[in-house]
Coordinates of C-alpha atoms in Angstrom, one line a residue:
M23 CA 0.0 0.0 0.0
S24 CA 2.8 2.4 0.9
R25 CA 4.5 1.6 -2.4
M26 CA 1.4 2.5 -4.3
V27 CA 1.0 5.8 -2.4
S28 CA 4.6 6.6 -3.1
F29 CA 4.1 5.9 -6.8
L30 CA 1.0 8.1 -7.0
V31 CA 2.8 10.9 -5.3
L32 CA 5.7 10.5 -7.7
V33 CA 3.4 10.7 -10.7
A34 CA 1.7 13.8 -9.2
I35 CA 5.0 15.5 -8.8
L36 CA 6.0 14.5 -12.3
I37 CA 2.8 16.0 -13.7
V38 CA 3.4 19.3 -11.9
I39 CA 7.0 19.6 -13.0
A40 CA 6.0 18.7 -16.6
A41 CA 3.4 21.4 -16.6
V42 CA 5.9 24.0 -15.3
F43 CA 8.5 22.7 -17.9
I44 CA 5.9 23.1 -20.7
R45 CA 5.1 26.6 -19.6
V46 CA 8.8 27.6 -19.5
M47 CA 9.5 26.1 -22.9
A48 CA 6.3 27.4 -24.6
G49 CA 8.0 30.6 -25.7
F50 CA 10.7 28.6 -27.6
F51 CA 8.3 26.3 -29.4
V52 CA 8.5 28.0 -32.8
P53 CA 12.4 28.3 -33.0
L54 CA 12.8 24.7 -31.7
F55 CA 10.3 23.3 -34.1
L56 CA 11.9 25.1 -37.1
A57 CA 15.3 23.9 -35.9
A58 CA 13.9 20.3 -35.9
L59 CA 12.5 20.7 -39.4
L60 CA 15.8 22.1 -40.7
G61 CA 17.7 19.4 -39.0
V62 CA 15.7 16.7 -40.7
I63 CA 15.7 18.4 -44.1
I64 CA 19.5 19.0 -44.2
Q65 CA 20.4 15.7 -42.7
P66 CA 21.8 14.3 -46.0
L67 CA 24.0 17.4 -46.3
Y68 CA 25.2 16.9 -42.7
R69 CA 26.0 13.2 -43.3
W70 CA 28.1 14.1 -46.4
I71 CA 30.0 16.8 -44.5
L72 CA 30.5 14.4 -41.5
V73 CA 32.1 11.8 -43.8
H74 CA 34.5 14.4 -45.2
C75 CA 35.3 15.7 -41.7
Q76 CA 36.6 12.3 -40.7
G77 CA 33.6 11.7 -38.3
Y78 CA 34.1 14.8 -36.1
R79 CA 30.5 15.7 -35.3
Y80 CA 31.0 19.2 -33.9
L81 CA 33.1 20.3 -36.8
A82 CA 30.6 18.9 -39.3
S83 CA 27.7 20.5 -37.4
T84 CA 29.5 23.9 -37.4
L85 CA 30.0 23.8 -41.1
T86 CA 26.5 22.6 -41.8
T87 CA 24.9 25.3 -39.7
G88 CA 27.1 28.0 -41.4
L89 CA 26.0 26.8 -44.8
V90 CA 22.4 27.0 -43.7
L91 CA 22.9 30.6 -42.5
L92 CA 24.6 31.5 -45.8
V93 CA 22.4 29.7 -48.3
M94 CA 19.0 29.9 -46.6
L95 CA 18.6 32.4 -43.8
L96 CA 20.6 35.2 -45.4
P97 CA 18.5 35.4 -48.6
I98 CA 15.3 35.1 -46.6
G99 CA 16.4 38.0 -44.5
L100 CA 17.3 40.1 -47.5
V101 CA 13.9 39.4 -49.1
I102 CA 12.0 40.3 -45.9
T103 CA 14.1 43.5 -45.5
T104 CA 13.5 44.6 -49.1
A105 CA 9.8 43.8 -48.8
T106 CA 9.6 45.9 -45.6
M107 CA 11.2 48.8 -47.4
E108 CA 8.8 48.5 -50.3
G109 CA 5.9 48.3 -47.9
L110 CA 7.0 51.6 -46.4
S111 CA 7.1 53.2 -49.8
L112 CA 3.6 51.9 -50.5
L113 CA 2.3 53.4 -47.3
D114 CA 3.8 56.7 -48.3
Q115 CA 1.9 56.6 -51.5
L116 CA -1.4 55.7 -49.8
Q117 CA -2.7 59.2 -49.5
L118 CA -6.4 60.1 -49.7
G119 CA -6.0 62.5 -52.6
N120 CA -4.1 60.0 -54.7
V121 CA -6.6 57.2 -54.1
R122 CA -9.5 59.5 -55.0
T123 CA -7.9 60.5 -58.2
K124 CA -7.2 56.9 -59.2
L125 CA -10.8 55.9 -58.3
D126 CA -12.2 58.7 -60.5
Q127 CA -10.2 57.5 -63.4
L128 CA -11.3 53.9 -62.7
R129 CA -15.0 54.8 -62.6
H130 CA -14.7 56.8 -65.8
D131 CA -13.0 53.9 -67.6
T132 CA -15.5 51.3 -66.4
G133 CA -18.7 53.3 -66.5
L134 CA -19.3 52.8 -62.7
Q135 CA -20.2 56.4 -62.0
I136 CA -23.3 57.3 -59.9
P137 CA -25.7 59.5 -62.0
R138 CA -26.2 62.9 -60.3
E139 CA -23.7 61.8 -57.6
G140 CA -23.9 65.1 -55.7
D141 CA -27.7 64.9 -55.3
V142 CA -27.7 61.2 -54.5
R143 CA -25.0 61.6 -51.9
R144 CA -26.8 64.5 -50.2
I145 CA -30.2 62.6 -50.0
E146 CA -28.4 59.5 -48.8
A147 CA -26.5 61.3 -46.0
S148 CA -29.6 63.0 -44.7
L149 CA -31.7 59.9 -44.6
R150 CA -28.9 57.9 -43.1
R151 CA -28.4 60.4 -40.3
W152 CA -32.1 60.4 -39.5
R153 CA -32.3 56.6 -39.5
E154 CA -29.3 56.4 -37.1
Q155 CA -31.0 58.8 -34.7
Q156 CA -34.1 56.8 -35.0
R157 CA -32.3 53.5 -34.2
K158 CA -30.7 55.0 -31.1
G159 CA -34.1 56.1 -29.8
E160 CA -33.5 59.8 -30.5
S161 CA -35.9 62.2 -32.2
P162 CA -34.7 62.8 -35.8
D163 CA -34.1 66.4 -36.7
L164 CA -36.8 66.5 -39.5
K165 CA -36.8 70.2 -40.4
P166 CA -39.2 71.1 -43.2
E167 CA -36.6 73.2 -45.0
I168 CA -34.2 70.2 -45.1
I169 CA -36.9 68.0 -46.6
D170 CA -37.7 70.6 -49.2
N171 CA -34.0 70.7 -50.2
L172 CA -34.2 66.9 -50.7
L173 CA -37.3 67.3 -52.8
Q174 CA -35.5 69.8 -55.0
R175 CA -32.7 67.4 -55.5
V176 CA -35.1 64.6 -56.5
A177 CA -36.6 67.0 -59.0
E178 CA -33.1 67.6 -60.4
I179 CA -32.6 63.8 -60.8
D180 CA -36.0 63.6 -62.5
K181 CA -35.0 66.4 -64.9
W182 CA -31.7 64.6 -65.7
L183 CA -33.6 61.4 -66.5
K184 CA -35.8 63.2 -69.0
E185 CA -32.8 64.8 -70.7
Q186 CA -31.2 61.4 -71.2
G187 CA -34.2 60.2 -73.2
T188 CA -34.0 56.6 -74.3
A189 CA -30.5 56.2 -72.8
A190 CA -31.8 56.9 -69.3
P191 CA -31.9 54.1 -66.7
L192 CA -35.3 52.7 -65.8
A193 CA -35.8 54.7 -62.6
D194 CA -39.0 56.4 -61.2
T195 CA -38.7 59.3 -58.8
S196 CA -42.4 59.7 -58.1
R197 CA -42.6 57.3 -55.2
L198 CA -39.6 58.9 -53.4
K199 CA -41.3 62.3 -53.9
E200 CA -44.5 61.0 -52.3
A201 CA -42.6 59.5 -49.4
L202 CA -40.7 62.8 -48.7
V203 CA -43.9 64.8 -48.9
G204 CA -45.5 62.4 -46.4
L205 CA -42.4 62.8 -44.2
R206 CA -42.7 66.6 -44.3
D207 CA -46.4 66.7 -43.6
A208 CA -46.3 64.1 -40.7
K209 CA -46.4 65.3 -37.2
S210 CA -43.0 65.5 -35.5
E211 CA -42.1 62.6 -33.1
S212 CA -45.2 60.6 -34.1
I213 CA -45.7 57.1 -35.3
Q214 CA -46.6 58.4 -38.7
S215 CA -43.3 60.3 -38.9
D216 CA -41.3 57.2 -38.0
E217 CA -43.1 55.1 -40.6
A218 CA -42.8 57.9 -43.3
L219 CA -39.0 58.0 -42.6
Q220 CA -38.6 54.3 -43.0
L221 CA -40.7 54.4 -46.3
A222 CA -38.6 57.3 -47.6
D223 CA -35.4 55.4 -46.9
A224 CA -36.6 52.3 -48.6
E225 CA -37.8 54.2 -51.7
F226 CA -34.5 56.0 -51.9
R227 CA -32.5 52.7 -51.9
Q228 CA -34.7 51.4 -54.7
L229 CA -34.2 54.6 -56.7
K230 CA -30.4 54.3 -56.2
R231 CA -30.4 50.7 -57.5
D232 CA -32.4 51.7 -60.5
L233 CA -30.2 54.6 -61.3
C234 CA -27.1 52.4 -61.1
G235 CA -28.5 49.8 -63.5
G236 CA -29.9 47.0 -61.2
T237 CA -28.9 45.2 -58.0
Y238 CA -25.6 43.7 -59.1
R239 CA -24.3 46.7 -61.0
A240 CA -25.4 48.9 -58.1
W241 CA -23.2 46.8 -55.8
F242 CA -20.2 47.2 -58.0
T243 CA -20.9 50.9 -58.4
D244 CA -21.1 51.3 -54.7
L245 CA -17.8 49.6 -54.2
A246 CA -16.2 51.9 -56.9
N247 CA -17.7 55.0 -55.3
P248 CA -16.7 54.9 -51.6
S249 CA -17.4 58.1 -49.6
D250 CA -14.5 60.1 -48.2
E251 CA -15.4 58.9 -44.8
R252 CA -15.1 55.3 -45.9
L253 CA -11.8 55.9 -47.7
D254 CA -10.4 57.5 -44.6
E255 CA -11.6 54.4 -42.6
Y256 CA -9.9 52.0 -45.0
R257 CA -6.7 54.1 -44.9
K258 CA -6.7 54.1 -41.1
A259 CA -7.3 50.4 -41.0
V260 CA -4.3 49.7 -43.2
L261 CA -2.1 52.1 -41.2
S262 CA -3.2 50.6 -37.9
T263 CA -2.3 47.1 -39.2
A264 CA 1.0 47.8 -40.9
G265 CA 2.0 50.9 -39.0
P266 CA 3.4 49.3 -35.8
V267 CA 5.6 47.0 -37.9
L268 CA 6.7 49.6 -40.5
S269 CA 6.9 52.8 -38.4
F270 CA 10.3 52.1 -36.9
G271 CA 9.1 52.9 -33.5
G272 CA 9.1 51.1 -30.2
D273 CA 6.9 48.2 -31.5
T274 CA 9.2 47.7 -34.5
I275 CA 12.3 47.5 -32.3
Q276 CA 10.6 45.1 -30.0
L277 CA 9.5 42.9 -33.0
L278 CA 13.0 43.0 -34.5
F279 CA 14.6 42.0 -31.2
K280 CA 12.1 39.1 -30.8
V281 CA 12.7 37.8 -34.3
L282 CA 16.5 38.1 -33.9
F283 CA 16.4 36.3 -30.5
G284 CA 14.3 33.5 -32.1
V285 CA 16.7 33.1 -35.0
I286 CA 19.6 32.8 -32.5
I287 CA 17.7 30.1 -30.6
M288 CA 16.9 28.3 -33.8
V289 CA 20.6 28.3 -35.0
V290 CA 21.9 27.1 -31.6
A291 CA 19.3 24.4 -31.4
L292 CA 20.1 23.3 -35.0
F293 CA 23.8 23.0 -34.1
F294 CA 23.1 20.7 -31.1
L295 CA 20.4 18.7 -32.9
L296 CA 22.9 17.9 -35.7
A297 CA 25.8 17.1 -33.3
E298 CA 23.9 15.4 -30.5
G299 CA 20.8 14.1 -32.3
S300 CA 21.5 10.4 -31.9
R301 CA 22.3 10.8 -28.2
M302 CA 19.1 12.8 -27.6
L303 CA 17.1 10.1 -29.3
D304 CA 18.7 7.4 -27.1
A305 CA 17.9 9.4 -24.0
I306 CA 14.3 9.8 -25.1
V307 CA 14.1 6.0 -25.7
R308 CA 15.4 5.3 -22.2
I309 CA 13.0 7.6 -20.4
S310 CA 10.0 7.0 -22.6
P311 CA 7.2 4.7 -21.2
L312 CA 6.6 3.5 -24.8
E313 CA 8.3 0.5 -26.4
E314 CA 11.6 1.4 -28.1
H315 CA 10.4 0.4 -31.5
H316 CA 7.4 2.7 -31.1
V317 CA 9.6 5.7 -30.3
R318 CA 11.9 5.0 -33.1
E319 CA 9.0 4.5 -35.5
L320 CA 7.5 7.9 -34.5
V321 CA 10.9 9.5 -35.0
S322 CA 11.2 7.8 -38.4
E323 CA 7.7 9.0 -39.3
F324 CA 8.7 12.6 -38.3
D325 CA 11.7 12.3 -40.6
R326 CA 9.5 10.9 -43.5
A327 CA 6.8 13.5 -43.0
C328 CA 9.3 16.4 -43.0
R329 CA 10.9 15.2 -46.2
A330 CA 7.7 14.2 -48.0
I331 CA 5.3 17.0 -47.0
V332 CA 7.3 19.9 -45.6
S333 CA 10.1 19.8 -48.1
A334 CA 7.8 19.5 -51.0
T335 CA 5.6 22.3 -49.7
L336 CA 8.4 24.7 -49.0
L337 CA 10.2 24.0 -52.3
S338 CA 7.0 24.5 -54.2
A339 CA 6.3 27.8 -52.4
V340 CA 9.8 29.1 -53.0
A341 CA 9.7 28.1 -56.6
Q342 CA 6.3 29.8 -57.2
G343 CA 7.4 32.9 -55.4
L344 CA 10.5 33.2 -57.6
L345 CA 8.6 32.5 -60.8
A346 CA 5.9 35.1 -59.7
G347 CA 8.7 37.6 -59.0
V348 CA 9.9 37.3 -62.6
G349 CA 6.4 38.0 -63.8
F350 CA 5.9 40.9 -61.6
Y351 CA 9.1 42.5 -62.7
F352 CA 8.3 42.3 -66.4
A353 CA 4.8 43.5 -65.7
G354 CA 6.2 46.8 -64.6
L355 CA 6.0 46.4 -60.8
Q356 CA 9.8 46.7 -60.2
S357 CA 9.2 48.8 -57.0
S358 CA 7.1 46.0 -55.3
V359 CA 8.7 42.8 -56.6
A360 CA 10.1 41.7 -53.3
L361 CA 6.9 42.4 -51.4
L362 CA 4.7 40.6 -53.9
M363 CA 7.2 37.7 -54.2
L364 CA 7.1 37.2 -50.4
L365 CA 3.4 37.3 -50.3
T366 CA 3.3 34.7 -53.1
M367 CA 5.5 32.4 -51.1
I368 CA 3.3 32.7 -48.1
T369 CA 0.0 32.1 -49.9
A370 CA 1.5 29.2 -51.9
L371 CA 1.8 27.3 -48.6
I372 CA -2.0 27.2 -48.3
P373 CA -3.6 24.4 -50.4
F374 CA -6.2 25.3 -53.1
F375 CA -5.6 29.0 -52.9
G376 CA -1.9 29.2 -53.5
A377 CA -0.3 31.9 -55.6
V378 CA -3.6 32.8 -57.3
A379 CA -4.4 34.9 -54.2
V380 CA -1.6 37.3 -55.2
W381 CA -1.1 37.3 -59.0
L382 CA -4.9 37.6 -59.8
P383 CA -5.5 40.7 -57.7
V384 CA -2.3 42.2 -59.1
S385 CA -3.5 41.5 -62.6
L386 CA -6.8 43.2 -61.8
Y387 CA -4.9 46.1 -60.3
L388 CA -2.9 46.5 -63.5
Y389 CA -5.9 46.4 -65.7
F390 CA -8.4 48.6 -63.8
Y391 CA -6.2 50.8 -61.6
Q392 CA -3.2 51.5 -63.8
G393 CA -4.8 50.8 -67.2
H394 CA -2.1 48.5 -68.5
A395 CA -4.3 46.0 -70.3
A396 CA -1.4 44.1 -72.0
A397 CA 0.6 43.7 -68.8
A398 CA -2.5 42.6 -66.9
V399 CA -3.5 39.9 -69.4
G400 CA 0.1 38.7 -69.8
L401 CA 0.6 38.4 -66.1
A402 CA -2.7 36.5 -65.7
L403 CA -1.7 34.1 -68.4
Y404 CA 1.8 33.7 -67.0
G405 CA 0.4 33.2 -63.5
G406 CA -2.1 30.6 -64.6
I407 CA 0.1 28.6 -66.9
V408 CA 3.6 28.8 -65.2
V409 CA 3.3 29.9 -61.6
S410 CA 0.3 28.0 -60.4
Q411 CA 1.2 24.9 -62.5
A412 CA 4.6 24.7 -60.9
D413 CA 3.0 23.2 -57.8
N414 CA 1.7 20.3 -59.8
I415 CA 5.2 19.6 -61.1
I416 CA 7.4 20.1 -58.1
K417 CA 5.4 18.3 -55.4
P418 CA 5.0 15.0 -57.3
Y419 CA 8.8 15.1 -58.2
V420 CA 9.8 15.6 -54.6
L421 CA 7.3 13.2 -53.2
H422 CA 8.1 10.5 -55.9
G423 CA 5.6 8.0 -54.7
Q424 CA 5.5 8.8 -51.0
S425 CA 2.2 9.1 -49.2
N426 CA 0.6 12.5 -49.1
L427 CA -2.3 14.0 -47.3
H428 CA -5.7 14.2 -48.9
P429 CA -6.2 17.7 -50.4
L430 CA -9.2 18.4 -48.2
L431 CA -7.5 17.1 -45.1
A432 CA -4.4 19.2 -46.0
L433 CA -6.5 22.3 -46.4
L434 CA -8.3 21.8 -43.1
S435 CA -5.1 21.0 -41.2
V436 CA -3.4 24.2 -42.6
L437 CA -6.3 26.5 -41.8
G438 CA -6.9 24.9 -38.4
G439 CA -3.2 25.2 -37.6
I440 CA -3.2 28.9 -38.6
Q441 CA -6.2 29.5 -36.4
A442 CA -4.7 27.7 -33.4
L443 CA -1.0 28.6 -33.6
G444 CA -0.7 31.5 -36.0
P445 CA 1.6 31.4 -39.1
I446 CA 3.7 28.5 -37.8
G447 CA 0.5 26.4 -38.0
I448 CA 1.0 26.2 -41.7
L449 CA 3.7 23.6 -41.0
V450 CA 2.5 22.3 -37.6
G451 CA -1.0 21.5 -38.8
P452 CA -0.1 18.8 -41.4
M453 CA 2.5 17.4 -39.0
V454 CA -0.1 16.8 -36.3
V455 CA -2.4 15.0 -38.8
V456 CA 0.5 12.8 -39.9
F457 CA 1.4 11.9 -36.3
L458 CA -2.3 11.1 -35.6
Q459 CA -2.3 8.7 -38.5
V460 CA 0.9 7.0 -37.2
L461 CA -0.5 6.7 -33.7
L462 CA -3.7 5.2 -35.0
R463 CA -1.7 2.7 -37.1
L464 CA 0.4 1.7 -34.0
V465 CA -2.7 1.2 -31.9
Q466 CA -4.4 -0.8 -34.5
R467 CA -1.4 -3.0 -35.0
E468 CA -1.0 -3.6 -31.2
M469 CA -4.6 -4.5 -30.8
S470 CA -4.5 -6.9 -33.7
S471 CA -1.4 -8.6 -32.4
L472 CA -3.0 -9.5 -29.0
D473 CA -3.6 -13.2 -28.6
K474 CA -7.3 -14.1 -28.2
S475 CA -6.5 -16.3 -25.2
T476 CA -5.5 -13.1 -23.4
W477 CA -9.0 -11.8 -23.8
F478 CA -10.5 -15.1 -22.7
N479 CA -8.3 -15.2 -19.6
W480 CA -9.5 -11.7 -18.6
P481 CA -12.2 -12.3 -15.9
G482 CA -14.5 -9.6 -17.1
F483 CA -14.5 -11.0 -20.7
A484 CA -15.1 -14.6 -19.3
A485 CA -18.1 -13.5 -17.4
F486 CA -19.4 -11.6 -20.5
A487 CA -18.9 -14.7 -22.6
Q488 CA -20.8 -16.9 -20.2
R489 CA -23.7 -14.5 -20.2
A490 CA -23.6 -14.4 -24.0
G491 CA -23.8 -18.2 -24.2
S492 CA -20.2 -18.9 -25.2
R493 CA -17.6 -20.5 -23.1
P494 CA -14.0 -19.8 -22.3
P495 CA -11.4 -22.3 -23.3
D496 CA -11.7 -25.6 -21.5
A497 CA -8.9 -27.1 -19.5
S498 CA -8.8 -30.0 -21.9
E499 CA -7.9 -27.7 -24.8
P500 CA -4.3 -26.8 -25.5
A501 CA -3.3 -24.2 -23.0
T502 CA -2.1 -20.9 -24.4
A503 CA -1.5 -19.2 -21.1
S504 CA 1.7 -19.9 -19.2
S505 CA 1.4 -22.9 -16.9
P506 CA 3.6 -23.7 -13.8
A507 CA 5.5 -26.2 -15.8
S508 CA 6.2 -23.8 -18.6
E509 CA 7.1 -21.1 -16.2
S510 CA 9.7 -23.4 -14.5
A511 CA 11.0 -24.4 -17.9
A512 CA 11.3 -20.8 -18.9
T513 CA 13.2 -19.9 -15.7
S514 CA 15.6 -22.8 -16.2
A515 CA 16.2 -22.1 -19.8
P516 CA 19.4 -20.1 -20.7
P517 CA 19.0 -16.5 -21.8
A518 CA 18.2 -16.1 -25.5
Q519 CA 20.7 -14.7 -27.9
S520 CA 18.4 -11.9 -29.0
A521 CA 18.4 -10.5 -25.4
M522 CA 22.0 -9.4 -25.7
P523 CA 22.3 -5.6 -25.9
S524 CA 22.9 -4.2 -29.3
A525 CA 24.4 -0.9 -30.4
P526 CA 21.9 2.0 -30.3
A527 CA 20.7 3.2 -33.7
S528 CA 21.6 6.7 -34.8
T529 CA 19.3 9.1 -36.5
A530 CA 22.2 10.5 -38.5
G531 CA 23.1 7.0 -39.8
V532 CA 26.5 7.2 -38.0
P533 CA 26.9 5.7 -34.5
L534 CA 28.5 8.1 -32.2
A535 CA 31.6 7.5 -30.1
G536 CA 32.2 9.1 -26.7
N537 CA 35.1 11.4 -27.9
G538 CA 32.9 13.5 -30.2
R539 CA 33.9 11.6 -33.3
A540 CA 31.8 9.2 -35.2
D541 CA 33.1 5.6 -35.7
A542 CA 33.8 5.5 -39.4
G543 CA 34.2 1.7 -39.3
R544 CA 30.7 1.1 -38.1
S545 CA 29.1 3.9 -40.1
G546 CA 29.0 1.9 -43.3
N547 CA 27.6 -1.2 -41.6
A548 CA 25.0 0.9 -39.8
S549 CA 23.8 2.3 -43.1
K550 CA 23.6 -1.2 -44.8
H551 CA 22.3 -3.2 -41.8
P552 CA 20.2 -1.0 -39.5
Q553 CA 20.3 -2.4 -36.0
H554 CA 17.3 -2.5 -33.7
G555 CA 17.5 -1.5 -30.1
K556 CA 17.3 -4.0 -27.4
K557 CA 13.9 -5.1 -26.2
R558 CA 12.8 -3.6 -22.9
K559 CA 12.6 -6.0 -20.1
K560 CA 9.2 -6.3 -18.5

């Protein structure tokens, strides 16, 4: 009894310490996870360098980490820095006057202008203000002179419709006139006044839709004709989102320090994972409550998933970003190539959407906003034929027959990962799904390997079998469970040859010696004849 109590107390202490450990290490999850991914992806390069370094692990790890910094992290840093500078320039150009001028030109080229815009805006503003006061429970300021001004503007719209003749839109102003007259004649702060205001607002909305050419065209026209207040709201929203990052203030310095600290942690973790990876795995095997072959299978599946899914996804995203950058450059967007290329790489990580989410809006921007029809059409064709199709070529080539996630499951895992963990969820989400599949396969294999006699010998199952009408194995039948005779024979038998300890396997393919140098004599044998760890004694 005392032993059981001691065990329970030990488990409780372990749970508390593990919770504290997870809380302490939670802030380093992203750099450690990225270091693990890089360690698995560049493992072939590390092995090649290790062979040429005569098995010195720390020297090979130093050279490999330096190459990663030079070949991978430095270009990424340059692209991000250039994209930030281009974002700053874009924010400087985002002035209300410039946007209004470009929108006027866009509306003129596409025919999305509101007829008699000044009169329509004035009527809309007055009715909207009164309706807002009505919703808040306040008394609308329904002055007769203001309503007469609105009636005059409706008369100007009616005059314009008659001047257009057969080219005029099918719009009728008479119902709005009647509603405004009823609103003017109604008693202030009465039920009739409230109903008249609602009717006038509804009739104006119908008149505006008819003037703009119908429901759908009115929707596009409304988007192309934002008010000054709405434009100012959009501009403030963009500045509030990107401003703290691109303003070079206290928030920017804090973000840069955080990113730099994360990169340092990732580089240091990558160095030790390459140099001490096999020893770390052996330590995990020793302290893990799972069977050794289960732990090694999970590690092997992590290695396979990184190469089959993460490598293919990252390579495809980088390739699509570079190809899209070439298209953006020749389309005349030299001042924003790095920014658009970075956005293309990020969106290419998301299944189904991919690079289309960048090059299609850019093509529309070139066609409608800048008026470069040839560049817009050429970029759209190049994006659809070259950029987006690169994903269908690179991924099958990298996977070359390895299992891949179902497209729907991949999309849900990426979106769910982003929602739960942020940008790093793009990589973590699919990895979690892969590990779940591996664990389910392990559980199914263990359950199928259980002997049926084990279930019959369980008292609860035997009682259930008797109630169901079946019977457990009879004593006259061959015994599958261990008998006293067999137990004595087993205890007197000499130890099996397979129980002898074997050399621990290495994730790097090279068993490690205690002096920091890999044993070159055993490395070749380990690669040809992988050894399994010793079975854990029960």
